[in-house]
Coordinates of C-alpha atoms in Angstrom, one line a residue:
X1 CA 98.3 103.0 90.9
X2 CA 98.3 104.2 87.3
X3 CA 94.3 103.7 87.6
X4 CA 94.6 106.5 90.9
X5 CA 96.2 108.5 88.7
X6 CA 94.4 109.2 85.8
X7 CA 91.5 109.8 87.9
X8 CA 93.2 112.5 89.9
X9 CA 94.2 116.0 88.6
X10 CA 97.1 117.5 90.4
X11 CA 96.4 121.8 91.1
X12 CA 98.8 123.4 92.4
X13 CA 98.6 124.0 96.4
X14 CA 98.1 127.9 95.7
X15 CA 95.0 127.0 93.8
X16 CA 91.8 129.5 94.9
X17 CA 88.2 128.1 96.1
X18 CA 84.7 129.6 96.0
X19 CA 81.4 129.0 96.7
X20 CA 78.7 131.0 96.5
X21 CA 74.9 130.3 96.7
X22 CA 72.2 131.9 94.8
X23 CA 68.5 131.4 96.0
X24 CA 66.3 133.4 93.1
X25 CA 62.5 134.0 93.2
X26 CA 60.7 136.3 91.0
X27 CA 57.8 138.7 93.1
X28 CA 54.6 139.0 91.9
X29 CA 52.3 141.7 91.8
X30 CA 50.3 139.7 95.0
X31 CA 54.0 139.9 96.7
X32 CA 54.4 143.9 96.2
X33 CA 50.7 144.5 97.3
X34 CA 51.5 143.4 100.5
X35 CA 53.8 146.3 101.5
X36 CA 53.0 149.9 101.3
X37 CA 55.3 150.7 99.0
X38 CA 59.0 149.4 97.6
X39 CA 61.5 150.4 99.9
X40 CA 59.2 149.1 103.0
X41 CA 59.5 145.5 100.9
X42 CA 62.8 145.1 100.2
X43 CA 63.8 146.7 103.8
X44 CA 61.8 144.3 105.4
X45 CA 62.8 141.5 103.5
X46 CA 66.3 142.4 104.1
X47 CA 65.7 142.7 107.9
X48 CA 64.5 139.3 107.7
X49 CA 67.5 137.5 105.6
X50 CA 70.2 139.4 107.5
X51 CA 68.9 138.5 111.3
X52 CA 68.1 135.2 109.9
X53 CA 71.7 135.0 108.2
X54 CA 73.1 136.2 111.9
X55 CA 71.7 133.1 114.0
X56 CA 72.9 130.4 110.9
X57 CA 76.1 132.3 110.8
X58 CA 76.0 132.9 107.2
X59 CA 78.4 136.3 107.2
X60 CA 78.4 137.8 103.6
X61 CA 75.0 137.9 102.3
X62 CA 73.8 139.8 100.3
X63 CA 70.2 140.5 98.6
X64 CA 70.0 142.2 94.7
X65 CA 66.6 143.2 93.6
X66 CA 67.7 145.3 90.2
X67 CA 67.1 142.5 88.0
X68 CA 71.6 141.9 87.5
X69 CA 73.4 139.2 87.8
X70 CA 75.8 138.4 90.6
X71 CA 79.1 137.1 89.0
X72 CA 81.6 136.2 92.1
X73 CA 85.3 136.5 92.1
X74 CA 88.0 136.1 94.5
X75 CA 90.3 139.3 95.3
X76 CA 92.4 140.3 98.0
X77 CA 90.5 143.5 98.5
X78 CA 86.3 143.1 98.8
X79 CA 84.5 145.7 96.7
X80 CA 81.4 145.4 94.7
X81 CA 81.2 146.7 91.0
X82 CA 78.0 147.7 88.8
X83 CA 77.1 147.1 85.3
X84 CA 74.1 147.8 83.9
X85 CA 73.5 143.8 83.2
X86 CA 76.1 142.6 86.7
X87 CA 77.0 142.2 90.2
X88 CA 80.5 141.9 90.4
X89 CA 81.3 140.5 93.8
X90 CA 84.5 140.7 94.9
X91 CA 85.9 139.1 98.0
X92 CA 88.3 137.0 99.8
X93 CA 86.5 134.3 101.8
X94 CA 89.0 134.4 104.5
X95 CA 88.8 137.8 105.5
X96 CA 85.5 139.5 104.0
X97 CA 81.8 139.7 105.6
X98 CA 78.9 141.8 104.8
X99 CA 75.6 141.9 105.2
X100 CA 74.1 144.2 102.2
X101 CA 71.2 145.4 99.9
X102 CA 70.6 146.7 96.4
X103 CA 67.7 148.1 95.0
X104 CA 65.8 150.6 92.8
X105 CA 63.2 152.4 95.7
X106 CA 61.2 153.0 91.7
X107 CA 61.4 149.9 90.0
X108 CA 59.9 146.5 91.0
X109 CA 61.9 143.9 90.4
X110 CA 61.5 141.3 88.1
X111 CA 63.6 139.0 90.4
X112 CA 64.7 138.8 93.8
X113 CA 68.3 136.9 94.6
X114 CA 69.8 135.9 97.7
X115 CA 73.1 135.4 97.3
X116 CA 74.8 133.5 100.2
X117 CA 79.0 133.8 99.8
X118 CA 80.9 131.3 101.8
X119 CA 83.5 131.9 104.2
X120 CA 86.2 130.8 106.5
X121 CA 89.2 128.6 105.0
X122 CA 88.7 124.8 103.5
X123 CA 85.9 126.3 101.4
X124 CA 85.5 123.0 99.4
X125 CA 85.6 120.4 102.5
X126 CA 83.0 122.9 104.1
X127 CA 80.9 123.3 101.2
X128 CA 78.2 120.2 102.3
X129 CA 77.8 122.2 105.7
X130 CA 77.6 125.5 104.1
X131 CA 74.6 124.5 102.0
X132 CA 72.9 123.0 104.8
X133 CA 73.4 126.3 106.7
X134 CA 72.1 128.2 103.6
X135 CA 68.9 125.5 103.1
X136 CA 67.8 125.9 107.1
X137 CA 67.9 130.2 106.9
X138 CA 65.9 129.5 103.7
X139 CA 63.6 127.6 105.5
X140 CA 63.2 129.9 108.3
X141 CA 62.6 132.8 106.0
X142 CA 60.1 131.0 104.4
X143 CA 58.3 130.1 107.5
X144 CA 58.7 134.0 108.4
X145 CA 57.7 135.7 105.4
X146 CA 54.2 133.3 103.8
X147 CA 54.8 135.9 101.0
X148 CA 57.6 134.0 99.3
X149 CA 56.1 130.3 98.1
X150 CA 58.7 127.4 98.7
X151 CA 57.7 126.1 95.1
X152 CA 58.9 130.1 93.6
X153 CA 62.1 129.2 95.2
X154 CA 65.2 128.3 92.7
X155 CA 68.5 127.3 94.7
X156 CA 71.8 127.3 92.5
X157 CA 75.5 125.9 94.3
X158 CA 77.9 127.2 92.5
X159 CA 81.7 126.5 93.6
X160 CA 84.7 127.4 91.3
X161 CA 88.7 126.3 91.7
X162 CA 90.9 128.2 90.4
X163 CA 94.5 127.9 89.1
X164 CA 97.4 128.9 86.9
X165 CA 98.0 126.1 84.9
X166 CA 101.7 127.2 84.2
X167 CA 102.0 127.4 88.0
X168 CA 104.8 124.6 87.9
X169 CA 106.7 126.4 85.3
X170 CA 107.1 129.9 87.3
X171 CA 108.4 127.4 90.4
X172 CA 105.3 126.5 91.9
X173 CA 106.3 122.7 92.3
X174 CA 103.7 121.8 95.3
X175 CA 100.3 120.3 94.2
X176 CA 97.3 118.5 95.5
X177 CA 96.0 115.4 93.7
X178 CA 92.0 116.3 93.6
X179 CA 89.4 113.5 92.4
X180 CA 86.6 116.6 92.1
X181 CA 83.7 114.1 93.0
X182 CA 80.6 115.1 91.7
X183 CA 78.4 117.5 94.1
X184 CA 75.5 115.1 94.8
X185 CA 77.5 112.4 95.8
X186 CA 79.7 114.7 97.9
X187 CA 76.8 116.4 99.7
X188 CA 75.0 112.8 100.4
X189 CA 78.0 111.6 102.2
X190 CA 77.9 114.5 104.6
X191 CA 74.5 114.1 105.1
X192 CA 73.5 117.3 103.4
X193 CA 70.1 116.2 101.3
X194 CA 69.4 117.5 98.1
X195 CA 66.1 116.8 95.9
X196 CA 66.5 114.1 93.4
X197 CA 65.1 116.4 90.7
X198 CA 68.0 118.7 90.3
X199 CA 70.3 120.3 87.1
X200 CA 74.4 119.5 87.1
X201 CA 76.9 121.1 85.2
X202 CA 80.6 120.6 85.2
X203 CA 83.1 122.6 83.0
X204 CA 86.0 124.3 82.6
X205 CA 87.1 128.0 81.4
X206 CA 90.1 129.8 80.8
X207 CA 90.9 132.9 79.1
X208 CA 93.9 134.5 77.3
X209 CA 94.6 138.0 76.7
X210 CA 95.4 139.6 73.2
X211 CA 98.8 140.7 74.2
X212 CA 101.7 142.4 71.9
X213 CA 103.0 138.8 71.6
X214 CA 100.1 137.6 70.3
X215 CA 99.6 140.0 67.8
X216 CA 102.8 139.4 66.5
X217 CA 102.7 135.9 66.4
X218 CA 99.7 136.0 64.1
X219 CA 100.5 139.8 62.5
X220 CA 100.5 138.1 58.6
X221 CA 96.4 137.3 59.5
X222 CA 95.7 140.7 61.1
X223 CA 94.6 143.1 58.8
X224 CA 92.9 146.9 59.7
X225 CA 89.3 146.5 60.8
X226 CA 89.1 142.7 59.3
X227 CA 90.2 140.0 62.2
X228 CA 88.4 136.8 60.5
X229 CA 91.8 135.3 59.6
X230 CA 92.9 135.9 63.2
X231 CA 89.8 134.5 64.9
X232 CA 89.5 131.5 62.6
X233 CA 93.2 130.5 63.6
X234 CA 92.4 131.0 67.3
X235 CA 89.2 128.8 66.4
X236 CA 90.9 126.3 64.9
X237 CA 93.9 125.9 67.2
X238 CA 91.1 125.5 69.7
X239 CA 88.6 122.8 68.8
X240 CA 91.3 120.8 67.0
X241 CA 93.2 120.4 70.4
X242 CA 89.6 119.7 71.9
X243 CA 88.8 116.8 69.4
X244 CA 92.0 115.1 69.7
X245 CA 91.0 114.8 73.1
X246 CA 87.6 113.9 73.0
X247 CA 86.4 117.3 74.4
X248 CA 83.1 118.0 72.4
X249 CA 81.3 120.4 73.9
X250 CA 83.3 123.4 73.8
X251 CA 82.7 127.1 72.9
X252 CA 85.1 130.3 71.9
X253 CA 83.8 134.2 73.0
X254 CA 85.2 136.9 71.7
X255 CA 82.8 139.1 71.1
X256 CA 83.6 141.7 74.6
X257 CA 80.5 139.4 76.4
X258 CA 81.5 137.5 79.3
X259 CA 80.2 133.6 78.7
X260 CA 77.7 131.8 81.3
X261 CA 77.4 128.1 80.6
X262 CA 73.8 126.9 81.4
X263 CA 72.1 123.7 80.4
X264 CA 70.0 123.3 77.4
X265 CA 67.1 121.5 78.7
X266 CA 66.8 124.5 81.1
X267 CA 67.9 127.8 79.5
X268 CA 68.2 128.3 75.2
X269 CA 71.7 130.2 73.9
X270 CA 70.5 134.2 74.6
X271 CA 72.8 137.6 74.7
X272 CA 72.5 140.9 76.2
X273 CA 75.2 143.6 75.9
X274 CA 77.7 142.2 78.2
X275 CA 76.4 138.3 78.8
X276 CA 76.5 135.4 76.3
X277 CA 74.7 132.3 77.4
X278 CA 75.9 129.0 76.1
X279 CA 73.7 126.1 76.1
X280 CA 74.6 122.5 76.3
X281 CA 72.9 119.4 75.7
X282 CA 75.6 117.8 78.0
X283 CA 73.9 114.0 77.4
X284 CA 73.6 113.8 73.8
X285 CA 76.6 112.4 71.6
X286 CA 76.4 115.1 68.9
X287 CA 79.8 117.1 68.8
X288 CA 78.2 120.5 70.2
X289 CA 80.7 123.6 69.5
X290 CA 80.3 127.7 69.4
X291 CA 82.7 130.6 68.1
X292 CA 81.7 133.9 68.7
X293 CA 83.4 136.7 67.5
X294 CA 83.3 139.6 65.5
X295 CA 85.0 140.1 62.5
X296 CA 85.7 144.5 62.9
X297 CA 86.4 144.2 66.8
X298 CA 89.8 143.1 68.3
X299 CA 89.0 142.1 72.0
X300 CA 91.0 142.6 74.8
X301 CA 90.5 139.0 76.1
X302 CA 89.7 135.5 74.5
X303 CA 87.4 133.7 76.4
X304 CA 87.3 130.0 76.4
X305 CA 84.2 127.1 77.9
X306 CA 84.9 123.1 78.1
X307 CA 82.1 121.3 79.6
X308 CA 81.9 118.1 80.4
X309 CA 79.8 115.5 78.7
X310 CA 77.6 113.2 81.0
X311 CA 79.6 109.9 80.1
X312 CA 82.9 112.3 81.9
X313 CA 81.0 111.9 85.2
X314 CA 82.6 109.1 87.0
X315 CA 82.4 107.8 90.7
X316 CA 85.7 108.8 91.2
X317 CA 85.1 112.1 90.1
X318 CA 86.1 114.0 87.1
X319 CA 90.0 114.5 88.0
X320 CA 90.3 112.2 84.5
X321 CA 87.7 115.3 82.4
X322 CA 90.2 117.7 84.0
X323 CA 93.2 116.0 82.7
X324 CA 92.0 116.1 79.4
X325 CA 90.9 119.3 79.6
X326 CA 94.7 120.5 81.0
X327 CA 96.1 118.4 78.0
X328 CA 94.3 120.2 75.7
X329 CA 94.9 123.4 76.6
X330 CA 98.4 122.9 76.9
X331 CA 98.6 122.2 73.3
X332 CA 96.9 124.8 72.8
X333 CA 98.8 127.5 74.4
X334 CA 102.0 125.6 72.5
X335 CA 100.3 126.0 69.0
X336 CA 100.1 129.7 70.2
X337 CA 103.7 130.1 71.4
X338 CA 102.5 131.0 74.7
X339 CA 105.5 131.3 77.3
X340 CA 104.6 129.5 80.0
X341 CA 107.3 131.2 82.6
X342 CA 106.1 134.9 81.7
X343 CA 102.4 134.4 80.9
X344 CA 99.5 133.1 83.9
X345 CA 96.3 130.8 82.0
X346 CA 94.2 130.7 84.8
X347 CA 91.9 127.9 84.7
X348 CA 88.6 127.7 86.6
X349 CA 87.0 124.6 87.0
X350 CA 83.4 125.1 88.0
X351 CA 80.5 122.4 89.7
X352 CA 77.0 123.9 89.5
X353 CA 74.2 122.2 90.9
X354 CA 70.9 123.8 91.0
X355 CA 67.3 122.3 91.9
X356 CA 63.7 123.9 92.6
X357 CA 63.2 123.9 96.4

């Protein structure tokens, strides 16, 4: 019984789940000479994906050809937000359908993404069916339009769960026991095949806001237009409450530039104005750590990655990673003087799996 338990993570029963699927190709100059010009492309190919979507009931889809990135969030309300480097989808899978394009009619895109959002309720028992929904429309487009090759095709599962980890001190006593099997496994079992060939990553973010409290807490290490000393505390606090629990692949980001955790054998560390890429060697033993920051800009928000290692996937799932990962933050936030009953950490714990179709 004690075995069950350390490989189960309880969340609290208010915890949120996601899903979203991104199917990424990039056009060449062979694909756009096949339309007259670039609105008749990307309205056709929409026309396509959307009646396609309608007879897989696939209800929020949504195709982006202006070279951003889609970055997916719950919300009560569903709206859609624009950076010049973003997507910001924002939706409540219960409740929100759409069926929508974005484009530049002057610019040819550099890629082309399909972003599939799942819906309904039981978001992570679904998920195997949902991708298998999302794999036969991508076969049908494929068979409709012979402009798009199968072998251009990149498919990325993402699903996220996400929860105050001070739920239970506000009064938020109910929780769920969750083993958080790894995708594969899961999708094999329900008879959803994936290739063999394919790119996991498990991790786990949270972030904290630089609030009054804070500030005060560390206010002898604050000085005007120098926050090193404040940082390098943070930093500290951090990976010392990582390595005592055997958490070595961990990164700290607060630079203003929202982190995206990638694997190293596929995509190298990169930045843009509003994106930081962290790669991760996630099978190699080497302690593997990052701290971004400036040292003339106070942030708004600390942003914090745990990922797990390869040796944290087990066959029960990684309910014990997450455990480690909930101590550790915990001691964290107590190093910090955090209040739990006044303050939300929300913790996302993220399953990516991503193959070439």
């Amino acid at each position: 019984m004690a075995s069950m338990t350390l490989n189960r993570v309880y969340i609290p029963t208010n915890a949120r789940n996601n899903q979203y699927i991104l199917a990424e190709f990039k056009p060449t100059e062979q694909f756009y000479a096949c339309f007259d010009n670039l609105q008749s492309c990307y309205e056709r190919l929409s026309r396509q994906l959307f009646a396609l979507c309608d007879e897989y009931e696939l209800h929020n889809v949504h195709m982006i050809a202006n070279d951003k990135l889609p970055i997916v969030r719950f919300h009560e309300e569903s709206y859609c937000l624009q950076t010049p480097k973003q997507m910001l989808f924002f939706y409540n899978p219960k409740y929100h359908e759409a069926h929508k394009s974005y484009w530049d009619e002057d610019v040819k895109a550099r890629k082309i993404s399909l972003l599939f959002l799942a819906t309904g309720s039981d978001i992570r028992a679904n998920a195997a069916n949902f991708h298998s929904k999302v794999k036969r429309t991508l076969d049908a487009l494929l068979e409709t339009n012979k402009n798009i090759a199968a072998d251009d095709l990149r498919v990325r599962d993402h699903q996220h769960l996400t929860y105050d980890i001070f739920a239970k001190a506000k009064g938020n006593k109910e929780s769920y026991g969750y083993k958080l099997r790894s995708l594969y496994p899961r999708y094999q079992a329900r008879n959803c095949q994936l290739p063999e060939t394919h790119s996991e990553m498990t991790y786990a973010t949270f972030s904290l806001p630089v609030t009054r409290a804070l500030k005060t807490e560390y206010q002898h290490l604050i000085k005007q237009g120098d926050y090193s000393l404040f940082y390098r505390a943070i930093e500290d606090a951090f990976l010392s409450s990582c390595a005592d629990k055997q958490l070595s692949l961990c990164a700290f980001v607060a630079d203003g530039r929202l982190p995206l955790v990638r694997n190293s054998q596929i995509d190298k560390n990169s930045a843009n104005s509003e994106l930081q890429k962290l790669s991760f060697d996630t099978e190699s033993d080497k302690v593997q750590t990052a701290s971004i920051w400036e040292s003339n800009k106070l942030v708004d928000t600390m942003n914090f990655v745990i990922v797990a290692h390869a040796s944290n996937k087990k066959d029960m799932g990684y309910g014990r990673f997450m455990n480690s990962v909930e101590s550790a933050i915990y001691a964290f936030t107590d190093k910090l003087h955090i209040n739990p009953e006044k303050q939300d950490v929300n913790v996302r714990f993220f399953q990516h799996i991503s193959y070439q179709y």
